Amino acid sequence: MRAIVIGAGIAGLAAALRLYQAGWETLVVERAPERRGGGYGVTFGGIGYDGAERMGVLPELKRRAFVTRELVYRKTNGQRRFALSGETIVATMGRKAFNILRGDIEAVLYEAVAEHTTIRFGTTITAVQQDANAVHVTLSDGTTERADLLIGADGLHSATRALVFGPEEAYRLDMGHSVAVYMMKERPEGLPAETTGSISAGGRTFAMMSVGDGRTAAFFGYRTDRGRAGASLDDLREIYGDMGWLVPQALDGLMTADSVYFDTISQMVVDRWSKGRVVLLGDAAWCVTLFAGYGSSLAVGGADRLGAALEHHGDDVLAALAAWEAELRPEADKKQRLGRRVKGVYAPRNPLLLELTQLPLRLASWGPVRRMVERKFQLAG
Ligand SMILES: Cc1cc2nc3c(=O)[nH]c(=O)nc-3n(C[C@H](O)[C@H](O)[C@H](O)COP(=O)(O)OP(=O)(O)OC[C@H]3O[C@@H](n4cnc5c(N)ncnc54)[C@H](O)[C@@H]3O)c2cc1C
């Protein structure tokens, strides 16, 4: 059995690994000229954790996990408001979860597939045709590949989805926020190692996180729903112009960074993830957004379960896809609902609402409550 996977992100590489383990041959097609890497810190857990364990990559992922000793919430001028300790952060995540740089998940998966899987970089998909027995995929390098299954793991703006399922606008649910993330060249002195600092005010959030091995990620997330279009990175200078602390330094770095992740925050609501022998996986199918904070985990867990379904159904690919979607959809729907709920209280403009949304965090940082939270979650974990 043979699969073509479009996209060498977390979803695509996890699918290539799991399908290899199921005895499939795969060709991965990636538009970028080389591995993209980079990214921001994410919490990895849930079905992603279990999937990674089954695929044998969990120890390496854990080895690259980073710890946050302290998460400090600051005022616009940089003054400390309150802080969460490392123990509280770990306790609220539960036992089967850890923080890791998004690019490190990609790197671990890449190392696990590189030896046995062909990855064609600098190439994209241009046409798809299918019949009862196979799918024929035309690529931008002029070749046509025949396979039993085509997996569109090409992210939020998936070309596979546009070609087979229709235009993006039919599925995109805009969440009224934009995000810009990049890796800083060095950790500023004002940010102690293994800590995160965060400022939230007037519909904007800024965060800077030390993510291990001397690396630092900077994050800008802001509302676009009332006039702040943020069409270019230059606009961020104005949007964040009144913020102090390390924000001016982060803005300078943003303008000269090698690679910036800059996009609107949108969910993908696709009513059926497969059409014949073409299936969508990861953000292309169900993007839950950073509000839900579970995208990498769902991508790995979803790929693991896709491989398991294909293994179980042998050469009946359509039956495998139907069973896989029936099993996974409730989890993805739940996380999308969570994402929509969190959106309403994320980076509020209203200062009172901001105080209210941060109240539980403030409480959790207070000694007696902190100890209670730690005990409760340790018991539950
Ligand atoms: C700021 C932010 C914070 C987040 N925080 C978390 C978190 O805390 N926890 C968590 O689990 N998740 C988080 N996520 C989400 C997570 O990063 C993604 O959901 C996850 O990585 C799944 O990605 P993917 O592989 O489906 O898509 P992507 O990572 O977008 O990968 C798609 C790949 O396909 C390639 N590609 C695109 N178009 C084409 C084409 N036409 N042809 C060929 N290749 C193509 C791209 O170059 C890329 O390599 C966060 C996301 C953001 C933006």
Coordinates of C-alpha atoms and ligand atoms in Angstrom, one line a residue:
M1 CA 0.0 0.0 0.0
R2 CA 1.2 3.5 -0.8
A3 CA 0.3 6.9 0.5
I4 CA 1.3 10.4 -0.6
V5 CA 1.4 12.9 2.2
I6 CA 1.2 16.6 1.4
G7 CA 3.0 18.7 4.1
A8 CA 6.0 17.8 6.3
G9 CA 4.7 19.5 9.4
I10 CA 3.8 17.7 12.6
A11 CA 0.7 16.0 11.1
G12 CA 2.4 15.0 7.9
L13 CA 5.6 13.6 9.5
A14 CA 3.6 11.7 12.2
A15 CA 1.5 10.2 9.5
A16 CA 4.5 9.1 7.5
L17 CA 6.0 7.5 10.6
R18 CA 2.8 5.7 11.6
L19 CA 2.1 4.5 8.1
Y20 CA 5.6 3.2 7.7
Q21 CA 5.1 1.2 11.0
A22 CA 1.9 -0.1 9.5
G23 CA 3.8 -1.5 6.5
W24 CA 3.0 1.3 4.0
E25 CA 5.3 3.1 1.6
T26 CA 5.0 6.9 1.7
L27 CA 6.1 9.9 -0.3
V28 CA 6.0 13.2 1.6
V29 CA 5.7 16.4 -0.4
E30 CA 6.7 19.7 1.2
R31 CA 6.4 23.1 -0.4
A32 CA 9.2 24.8 1.6
P33 CA 12.7 24.3 0.2
E34 CA 13.9 22.7 3.4
R35 CA 12.6 21.7 6.8
R36 CA 11.0 24.7 8.4
G37 CA 11.6 24.0 12.1
G38 CA 11.3 26.9 14.6
G39 CA 8.0 27.8 16.3
Y40 CA 6.9 28.5 19.8
G41 CA 6.4 26.5 23.0
V42 CA 3.3 24.2 23.1
T43 CA 1.9 21.9 25.7
F44 CA 2.0 18.3 24.4
G45 CA -0.3 15.7 26.0
G46 CA -3.6 13.8 25.7
I47 CA -4.0 11.6 22.6
G48 CA -0.7 13.0 21.2
Y49 CA 1.2 11.7 24.3
D50 CA -0.4 8.2 23.9
G51 CA 0.2 8.2 20.1
A52 CA 3.9 9.3 20.5
E53 CA 4.4 6.5 23.0
R54 CA 3.0 3.9 20.6
M55 CA 5.1 5.2 17.8
G56 CA 8.2 5.1 19.9
V57 CA 9.1 8.8 19.8
L58 CA 8.0 9.7 23.3
P59 CA 11.4 9.4 25.0
E60 CA 13.0 11.7 22.5
L61 CA 10.2 14.2 22.8
K62 CA 10.5 14.2 26.5
R63 CA 14.2 14.6 26.3
R64 CA 13.6 17.9 24.4
A65 CA 10.9 19.1 26.7
F66 CA 11.6 22.4 28.5
V67 CA 10.6 23.5 32.0
T68 CA 9.2 26.8 33.1
R69 CA 10.4 27.7 36.6
E70 CA 8.2 30.7 36.7
L71 CA 5.5 32.4 34.6
V72 CA 5.4 36.1 35.5
Y73 CA 2.4 38.3 34.6
R74 CA 3.4 41.9 34.1
K75 CA 1.9 45.3 33.7
T76 CA 2.2 47.2 30.4
N77 CA 5.2 49.1 31.8
G78 CA 6.9 45.8 32.7
Q79 CA 6.2 45.8 36.5
R80 CA 5.5 42.4 38.1
R81 CA 1.8 41.8 38.8
F82 CA 1.9 38.2 40.0
A83 CA 3.6 34.9 39.1
L84 CA 2.9 31.2 38.8
S85 CA 5.5 28.8 40.1
G86 CA 6.9 25.9 38.1
E87 CA 5.2 23.4 40.4
T88 CA 1.8 25.0 39.9
I89 CA 2.3 25.0 36.1
V90 CA 3.3 21.3 36.1
A91 CA 0.5 20.4 38.5
T92 CA -2.2 22.0 36.3
M93 CA -0.8 20.2 33.2
G94 CA -1.2 16.8 34.7
R95 CA 1.2 13.9 34.6
K96 CA 1.0 13.0 30.9
A97 CA 1.9 16.3 29.4
F98 CA 4.9 18.5 28.9
N99 CA 6.1 21.7 27.3
I100 CA 8.1 21.5 24.1
L101 CA 9.0 23.8 21.2
R102 CA 6.8 23.1 18.2
G103 CA 9.8 22.9 16.0
D104 CA 11.3 20.2 18.2
I105 CA 8.3 17.9 17.8
E106 CA 8.8 18.3 14.0
A107 CA 12.5 17.6 14.3
V108 CA 12.0 14.4 16.4
L109 CA 9.4 13.1 13.9
Y110 CA 11.7 14.0 11.0
E111 CA 14.6 12.1 12.4
A112 CA 12.4 9.1 12.9
V113 CA 11.2 9.0 9.3
A114 CA 14.2 10.4 7.3
E115 CA 15.9 7.1 6.9
H116 CA 13.1 5.3 5.2
T117 CA 10.8 8.0 3.7
T118 CA 11.3 10.1 0.7
I119 CA 10.6 13.8 1.3
R120 CA 10.4 15.9 -1.8
F121 CA 11.1 19.5 -0.7
G122 CA 10.2 22.6 -2.8
T123 CA 7.3 20.8 -4.3
T124 CA 3.5 21.2 -4.1
I125 CA 0.4 19.5 -5.3
T126 CA -1.3 20.9 -8.4
A127 CA -4.1 18.4 -9.4
V128 CA -5.8 15.3 -8.0
Q129 CA -7.9 12.6 -9.8
Q130 CA -9.2 9.5 -8.4
D131 CA -11.1 6.4 -9.4
A132 CA -12.3 3.3 -7.4
N133 CA -8.8 1.8 -7.2
A134 CA -6.3 4.6 -6.8
V135 CA -5.6 8.3 -6.5
H136 CA -3.4 10.2 -9.1
V137 CA -1.6 13.2 -7.8
T138 CA 0.1 15.7 -10.0
L139 CA 2.9 17.7 -8.4
S140 CA 4.5 21.0 -9.3
D141 CA 7.7 19.2 -10.5
G142 CA 5.7 17.8 -13.4
T143 CA 5.4 14.3 -12.1
T144 CA 2.2 12.3 -11.5
E145 CA 2.2 9.8 -8.6
R146 CA -0.3 7.0 -8.1
A147 CA -1.2 5.9 -4.6
D148 CA -3.9 4.1 -2.5
L149 CA -4.3 7.2 -0.3
L150 CA -3.6 10.9 -0.4
I151 CA -3.2 12.7 2.9
G152 CA -3.6 16.4 3.0
A153 CA -1.5 17.5 6.0
D154 CA -0.7 20.9 4.5
G155 CA -2.0 23.1 7.3
L156 CA -4.5 25.8 7.7
H157 CA -4.3 27.1 4.1
S158 CA -4.3 23.5 2.7
A159 CA -3.9 23.3 -1.1
T160 CA -5.2 19.7 -1.0
R161 CA -8.4 20.8 0.7
A162 CA -8.8 23.6 -1.9
L163 CA -8.4 21.2 -4.8
V164 CA -10.6 18.4 -3.5
F165 CA -13.0 19.9 -1.0
G166 CA -13.4 23.4 -2.3
P167 CA -12.2 27.0 -1.4
E168 CA -10.9 27.8 2.1
E169 CA -13.6 30.4 2.7
A170 CA -16.2 27.7 2.9
Y171 CA -14.5 26.2 5.9
R172 CA -12.7 29.0 7.7
L173 CA -14.0 30.4 10.9
D174 CA -12.1 33.5 11.7
M175 CA -11.5 34.1 15.3
G176 CA -10.8 37.8 15.1
H177 CA -7.2 37.6 16.3
S178 CA -3.8 37.5 14.6
V179 CA -0.5 36.1 15.9
A180 CA 3.2 36.6 15.2
V181 CA 5.8 34.3 16.7
Y182 CA 9.5 34.0 16.1
M183 CA 12.7 32.7 17.8
M184 CA 14.9 35.4 19.1
K185 CA 18.6 35.4 18.3
E186 CA 19.5 35.5 22.0
R187 CA 17.7 35.6 25.3
P188 CA 17.5 39.2 26.6
E189 CA 19.1 39.8 30.0
G190 CA 15.7 40.9 31.5
L191 CA 14.3 37.4 31.0
P192 CA 15.8 34.9 33.4
A193 CA 16.5 31.4 32.0
E194 CA 13.6 29.0 32.1
T195 CA 11.0 31.6 32.8
T196 CA 8.2 33.2 30.8
G197 CA 7.0 36.8 31.0
S198 CA 3.6 37.9 29.8
I199 CA 1.7 41.2 29.3
S200 CA -1.9 41.4 28.5
A201 CA -3.7 44.7 27.9
G202 CA -6.1 46.4 25.6
G203 CA -6.9 43.3 23.4
R204 CA -3.2 42.4 23.1
T205 CA -1.0 39.8 24.6
F206 CA 2.8 39.7 24.5
A207 CA 4.8 36.8 25.8
M208 CA 8.5 35.9 25.9
M209 CA 9.5 32.4 26.8
S210 CA 12.9 30.8 27.5
V211 CA 12.5 27.4 26.0
G212 CA 15.7 25.6 26.9
D213 CA 19.2 25.3 25.3
G214 CA 19.5 29.1 25.5
R215 CA 16.6 29.6 23.0
T216 CA 13.9 32.2 23.4
A217 CA 10.5 32.5 21.6
A218 CA 8.6 35.8 21.4
F219 CA 4.9 35.9 20.9
F220 CA 2.5 38.6 19.9
G221 CA -1.3 37.9 19.8
Y222 CA -3.9 40.6 19.3
R223 CA -7.5 41.2 18.4
T224 CA -8.2 42.2 14.8
D225 CA -11.9 42.5 15.2
R226 CA -12.0 46.3 15.6
G227 CA -10.0 48.0 13.0
R228 CA -6.6 46.5 13.9
A229 CA -6.1 44.7 10.6
G230 CA -2.4 44.1 11.2
A231 CA -1.8 43.4 7.5
S232 CA 2.0 43.7 7.9
L233 CA 4.6 43.1 10.6
D234 CA 5.3 46.8 10.6
D235 CA 1.8 47.4 12.0
L236 CA 2.9 45.6 15.2
R237 CA 5.2 48.5 16.1
E238 CA 2.2 50.7 16.3
I239 CA -0.1 48.1 18.0
Y240 CA 2.5 47.4 20.7
G241 CA 4.0 50.8 20.8
D242 CA 2.9 51.7 24.4
M243 CA 4.3 48.5 25.9
G244 CA 7.5 48.6 27.9
W245 CA 9.6 45.8 29.5
L246 CA 11.2 43.7 26.7
V247 CA 8.6 44.5 24.1
P248 CA 10.6 47.2 22.2
Q249 CA 13.5 44.7 22.0
A250 CA 11.2 41.9 20.8
L251 CA 9.8 44.3 18.1
D252 CA 13.3 45.1 16.8
G253 CA 14.1 41.4 16.6
L254 CA 10.8 40.7 14.8
M255 CA 11.8 43.0 11.9
T256 CA 15.0 41.1 11.3
A257 CA 14.1 37.5 12.2
D258 CA 15.0 34.7 9.8
S259 CA 11.5 33.2 10.0
V260 CA 8.3 34.6 11.5
Y261 CA 5.0 32.7 11.9
F262 CA 2.5 35.4 11.1
D263 CA -1.2 34.5 10.5
T264 CA -4.7 35.1 11.5
I265 CA -6.2 32.7 14.1
S266 CA -8.8 30.7 12.4
Q267 CA -10.5 27.4 12.9
M268 CA -11.3 24.9 10.1
V269 CA -14.7 23.5 10.3
V270 CA -14.8 20.7 7.7
D271 CA -18.0 18.5 7.8
R272 CA -16.3 15.4 6.3
W273 CA -12.5 14.9 6.5
S274 CA -12.3 12.5 3.6
K275 CA -13.5 12.3 0.0
G276 CA -12.9 8.9 -1.6
R277 CA -9.2 8.2 -1.2
V278 CA -8.3 11.7 -0.1
V279 CA -8.2 12.5 3.6
L280 CA -7.3 15.7 5.5
L281 CA -5.2 15.5 8.7
G282 CA -4.1 18.1 11.3
D283 CA -4.9 21.8 10.9
A284 CA -6.0 21.2 7.3
A285 CA -9.0 19.2 8.7
W286 CA -9.8 20.6 12.1
C287 CA -7.5 23.4 13.1
V288 CA -8.6 24.1 16.8
T289 CA -6.3 27.2 17.2
L290 CA -4.0 28.1 20.0
F291 CA -7.0 29.1 22.1
A292 CA -7.6 25.4 22.6
G293 CA -3.8 24.7 22.8
Y294 CA -4.0 21.1 21.6
G295 CA -3.2 21.3 17.9
S296 CA 0.2 19.4 18.0
S297 CA -1.3 16.8 20.2
L298 CA -4.3 16.2 18.0
A299 CA -2.0 16.1 14.9
V300 CA 0.1 13.3 16.4
G301 CA -2.8 11.5 18.0
G302 CA -4.8 11.8 14.8
A303 CA -2.0 10.3 12.7
D304 CA -1.5 7.5 15.1
R305 CA -5.2 6.5 15.0
L306 CA -5.3 6.9 11.2
G307 CA -2.4 4.4 11.0
A308 CA -4.2 2.0 13.4
A309 CA -7.4 2.2 11.3
L310 CA -5.6 1.5 8.1
E311 CA -3.8 -1.4 9.7
H312 CA -7.1 -2.8 11.0
H313 CA -9.0 -2.5 7.7
G314 CA -6.3 -3.9 5.4
D315 CA -6.9 -2.7 1.8
D316 CA -10.3 -1.3 2.5
V317 CA -9.1 2.3 2.7
L318 CA -12.6 3.8 2.6
A319 CA -13.8 1.8 5.6
A320 CA -10.6 2.7 7.5
L321 CA -11.2 6.4 6.9
A322 CA -14.8 6.3 8.0
A323 CA -13.9 4.4 11.2
W324 CA -11.1 6.8 11.9
E325 CA -13.2 9.9 11.5
A326 CA -16.0 8.5 13.7
E327 CA -13.5 7.8 16.5
L328 CA -11.6 11.1 16.3
R329 CA -14.2 13.6 15.5
P330 CA -15.7 13.9 19.0
E331 CA -12.3 14.8 20.4
A332 CA -11.6 17.4 17.7
D333 CA -15.1 18.9 18.0
K334 CA -14.7 19.2 21.8
K335 CA -11.4 21.1 21.4
Q336 CA -12.9 23.4 18.8
R337 CA -15.7 24.2 21.2
L338 CA -13.1 25.0 23.9
G339 CA -11.2 27.2 21.4
R340 CA -14.4 29.2 20.7
R341 CA -15.1 29.6 24.4
V342 CA -11.6 30.7 25.2
K343 CA -11.6 33.2 22.3
G344 CA -14.2 35.3 24.1
V345 CA -12.0 35.9 27.1
Y346 CA -8.5 35.8 25.5
A347 CA -6.8 39.3 25.5
P348 CA -10.0 41.2 26.4
R349 CA -10.0 45.0 25.7
N350 CA -11.9 45.7 28.9
P351 CA -9.6 46.1 31.9
L352 CA -12.3 44.7 34.3
L353 CA -12.8 41.6 32.2
L354 CA -9.0 41.2 32.1
E355 CA -8.9 41.3 35.9
L356 CA -11.7 38.8 36.1
T357 CA -10.2 36.3 33.7
Q358 CA -6.9 36.5 35.5
L359 CA -8.4 36.1 38.9
P360 CA -8.1 32.3 39.0
L361 CA -4.5 32.6 38.0
R362 CA -3.8 35.1 40.7
L363 CA -5.5 32.9 43.2
A364 CA -3.5 29.9 42.0
S365 CA -0.3 31.8 42.6
W366 CA -1.3 32.5 46.3
G367 CA 0.4 30.0 48.7
P368 CA -2.5 28.1 50.3
V369 CA -4.5 27.9 47.1
R370 CA -1.3 26.9 45.2
R371 CA -0.7 24.0 47.5
M372 CA -4.3 22.9 47.2
V373 CA -4.2 23.0 43.4
E374 CA -0.9 21.1 43.3
R375 CA -2.3 18.4 45.6
K376 CA -5.7 18.2 43.7
F377 CA -4.0 17.8 40.2
Q378 CA -1.4 15.4 41.4
L379 CA -4.1 13.2 42.8
A380 CA -6.2 13.5 39.5
G381 CA -3.1 13.0 37.3
Ligands
LIG1 C1 0.8 30.6 18.4 C2 0.4 29.2 18.3 C3 0.4 28.5 19.5 C4 0.0 27.1 19.5 N1 0.1 26.5 20.7 C5 -0.2 25.2 20.7 C6 -0.1 24.4 22.0 O1 0.1 25.0 23.1 N2 -0.3 23.1 22.0 C7 -0.6 22.5 20.8 O2 -0.7 21.2 20.8 N3 -0.7 23.1 19.6 C8 -0.5 24.4 19.5 N4 -0.6 25.1 18.3 C9 -1.0 24.4 17.1 C10 0.0 23.5 16.4 O3 1.2 24.2 16.1 C11 -0.6 23.0 15.1 O4 -1.9 22.8 15.3 C12 0.1 21.6 14.8 O5 1.5 21.8 14.6 C13 -0.5 20.8 13.6 O6 0.1 21.3 12.4 P1 0.0 20.7 11.0 O7 1.1 19.7 10.7 O8 -1.4 20.2 10.8 O9 0.1 22.0 10.1 P2 1.4 22.9 9.9 O10 2.2 22.9 11.1 O11 0.9 24.2 9.4 O12 2.2 22.1 8.8 C14 1.8 22.1 7.4 C15 3.0 21.8 6.6 O13 2.6 21.7 5.2 C16 3.4 22.6 4.4 N5 2.6 23.0 3.3 C17 1.7 24.0 3.3 N6 1.1 24.2 2.1 C18 1.7 23.2 1.3 C19 1.5 22.9 -0.1 N7 0.6 23.5 -0.8 N8 2.2 21.9 -0.6 C20 3.2 21.2 0.2 N9 3.4 21.5 1.5 C21 2.6 22.5 2.0 C22 3.9 23.6 5.3 O14 5.1 24.2 4.8 C23 4.1 22.9 6.6 O15 5.4 22.3 6.7 C24 -0.3 26.5 18.3 C25 -0.4 27.2 17.1 C26 -0.1 28.6 17.1 C27 -0.1 29.3 15.8

